[in-house]
C-alpha positions as a printed Julia matrix, in Angstrom:
204×3 Matrix{Float64}:
 -31.19    4.64    5.61
 -27.74    3.25    6.33
 -26.4     0.89    3.68
 -23.15   -0.92    2.99
 -21.6    -1.83   -0.31
 -18.5    -2.75   -2.28
 -16.89   -1.23   -5.35
 -14.65   -2.51   -8.17
 -16.08   -5.97   -8.84
 -15.66   -8.16  -11.92
 -18.08  -10.72  -13.33
 -17.63  -13.19  -16.18
 -18.04  -10.26  -18.57
 -14.36   -9.69  -17.73
 -11.88  -12.36  -18.83
 -10.69  -12.93  -15.24
 -14.07  -12.93  -13.5
 -15.58  -16.19  -12.27
 -19.16  -15.3   -11.23
 -22.01  -14.19  -13.45
 -23.65  -10.87  -12.52
 -26.6   -12.66  -10.92
 -24.2   -14.81   -8.89
 -22.34  -11.68   -7.75
 -25.61  -10.23   -6.51
 -26.46  -13.4    -4.57
 -22.94  -13.65   -3.12
 -22.93  -10.1    -1.74
 -26.58  -10.06   -0.73
 -26.01  -13.11    1.47
 -23.15  -11.24    3.18
 -25.26   -8.25    4.15
 -24.43   -5.8     1.36
 -27.06   -3.48   -0.11
 -25.1    -2.36   -3.17
 -22.21   -3.36   -5.4
 -20.51   -1.36   -8.14
 -19.25   -3.47  -11.02
 -16.17   -2.43  -13.05
 -15.73   -4.69  -16.07
 -12.48   -4.48  -18.05
 -12.95   -2.21  -21.05
 -10.72   -4.34  -23.26
 -13.01   -7.34  -22.7
 -16.2    -5.55  -23.73
 -18.01   -4.94  -26.98
 -21.42   -3.37  -27.62
 -23.2    -6.68  -27.01
 -21.49   -7.28  -23.65
 -22.12   -3.67  -22.6
 -25.82   -4.19  -23.27
 -25.72   -7.33  -21.08
 -24.0    -5.28  -18.36
 -26.69   -2.58  -18.46
 -29.58   -5.04  -18.65
 -28.38   -7.46  -15.96
 -27.4    -4.74  -13.47
 -30.87   -3.23  -13.8
 -32.54   -6.64  -13.72
 -30.7    -7.71  -10.56
 -31.51   -4.49   -8.69
 -34.47   -4.12   -6.33
 -35.71   -1.56   -3.8
 -33.34   -3.17   -1.27
 -30.3    -4.08   -3.37
 -28.59   -2.07   -6.09
 -26.13   -3.26   -8.72
 -24.38   -0.29  -10.34
 -22.85   -0.89  -13.79
 -19.35    0.35  -14.48
 -16.32   -0.07  -16.7
 -12.64   -0.17  -15.75
 -10.83    1.68  -18.52
  -7.27    0.61  -19.29
  -5.14    3.56  -20.4
  -1.91    1.79  -21.29
  -0.51   -0.93  -19.07
  -0.3     1.11  -15.85
  -3.31    3.38  -15.52
  -6.69    1.78  -14.83
  -9.76    3.91  -14.2
 -13.0     2.36  -12.94
 -15.88    4.59  -13.97
 -18.73    3.81  -11.58
 -22.07    4.26  -13.29
 -20.58    4.17  -16.8
 -22.56    1.89  -19.08
 -21.04    2.53  -22.49
 -17.53    2.38  -23.87
 -15.23    5.42  -24.1
 -12.73    5.61  -26.95
  -9.13    6.7   -26.48
  -6.19    6.03  -24.2
  -5.56    9.47  -22.69
  -6.51    9.0   -19.02
  -7.47   12.63  -18.39
  -9.78   12.62  -21.4
 -11.32    9.36  -20.24
 -11.98   10.89  -16.81
 -13.45   13.98  -18.48
 -15.88   11.76  -20.38
 -16.75    9.77  -17.24
 -17.66   13.07  -15.57
 -19.61   14.27  -18.63
 -21.81   11.21  -18.16
 -22.4    12.11  -14.51
 -20.34    9.19  -13.19
 -17.55    8.65  -10.63
 -13.89    8.17  -11.64
 -11.41    6.19   -9.52
  -7.67    5.68   -9.92
  -7.32    1.93   -9.38
  -4.57    0.06   -7.5
  -1.98    2.9    -7.36
   0.35    0.63   -5.39
   0.85   -1.27   -8.66
   2.19    2.0   -10.06
   4.45    2.6    -7.07
   2.11    5.48   -6.23
   3.69    7.45   -9.09
   0.9     9.31  -10.84
   0.97   12.45  -13.04
  -0.38   15.53  -11.3
  -2.9    16.22  -14.06
  -4.5    12.81  -13.51
  -4.51   13.28   -9.71
  -6.4    16.54  -10.28
  -8.84   14.86  -12.67
 -10.06   11.79  -10.75
 -12.61   11.79   -7.94
 -10.95    9.16   -5.76
  -7.92    6.92   -5.41
  -7.88    3.38   -4.06
  -5.82    3.62   -0.88
  -6.68   -0.02   -0.24
  -7.24   -2.51   -3.05
  -7.74   -5.99   -1.63
  -6.58   -7.65   -4.83
  -3.18   -5.95   -4.8
  -2.68   -4.79   -1.21
  -3.92   -7.83    0.72
  -6.99   -8.57    2.8
  -6.08   -7.2     6.2
  -4.3    -3.84    5.9
  -3.45   -1.33    3.2
   0.16   -0.95    2.17
   2.24    1.09    4.65
   2.94    3.72    2.04
  -0.71    4.3     1.18
  -1.58    7.02    3.71
   1.56    9.08    3.14
   1.17    8.8    -0.63
  -2.49    9.78   -0.38
  -1.58   12.83    1.71
   0.92   13.86   -0.97
  -1.78   13.5    -3.63
  -4.1    15.66   -1.52
  -1.54   18.45   -1.78
  -2.07   18.31   -5.55
  -5.86   17.82   -5.39
  -7.42   18.86   -2.06
 -10.76   17.37   -3.18
  -9.33   13.9    -3.84
 -11.26   11.19   -1.99
  -9.87    7.96   -0.56
 -11.67    4.71   -1.29
 -11.21    1.04   -0.44
 -12.02   -1.48   -3.16
 -12.54   -5.22   -3.39
 -11.23   -5.73   -6.96
 -13.26   -8.93   -6.72
 -12.67  -11.78   -9.19
 -13.12  -15.0    -7.17
 -14.96  -16.11   -4.05
 -11.74  -16.93   -2.24
 -10.53  -13.35   -2.68
 -13.47  -11.94   -0.71
 -12.91   -9.94    2.48
 -15.69   -8.21    4.39
 -14.53   -4.67    3.73
 -17.41   -2.27    3.02
 -18.26    1.32    2.22
 -21.1     2.62    4.39
 -23.34    5.6     3.68
 -26.72    7.11    4.47
 -28.99    7.43    1.44
 -32.69    8.29    0.95
 -33.12    5.25   -1.31
 -31.12    2.31   -2.61
 -30.54    3.54   -6.17
 -27.55    4.22   -8.44
 -28.3     7.96   -8.4
 -28.41    8.19   -4.61
 -25.28    6.06   -4.13
 -23.26    7.9    -6.78
 -24.33   11.22   -5.31
 -23.1    10.13   -1.87
 -19.8     8.98   -3.36
 -19.28   12.26   -5.21
 -19.86   14.22   -1.99
 -17.45   11.97   -0.11
 -20.32   11.21    2.24
 -19.28    7.65    3.16
 -17.05    5.75    5.54
């Protein structure tokens, strides 16, 4: 079946989110989305909040709508790494080690808002991550990616030929919404099927 979804969303489990997880589900469901991937800020979480993240993502998922838990890991002030599917905290600040642990858990690692870094990223991290946000609505605007994005992404592909491009909502508030979507064909609406499609790069 063909489904559409959005990645890199924040709820009130993050300090700058404004909708509860259930409200996020309702907001995106009403706009024709079949999945969302949450990425709560690691620095805002503790074990209790992580349990809420796991429980509420599962509780708000159905056969027709999937809410994937995830954590956006802050490695210093510049490098942010949403781990889609991650539902427990990872210790440490070394970004490559964080990505290694995201992969060990069978999850999907994204380099978030590289335009905020001036698209300057160490080669070892480019080789480590699965995807890079070539369009982050929160930082790059609602209507077009930054002009440098495609050329910078091509340069990163020279370092990591398997690097995927992804567009992300970085959603915090209703007024920041734009109807950008990832679309994919999956056998079922489940975290496993969606993450598998993402890992293969089988999406538009």
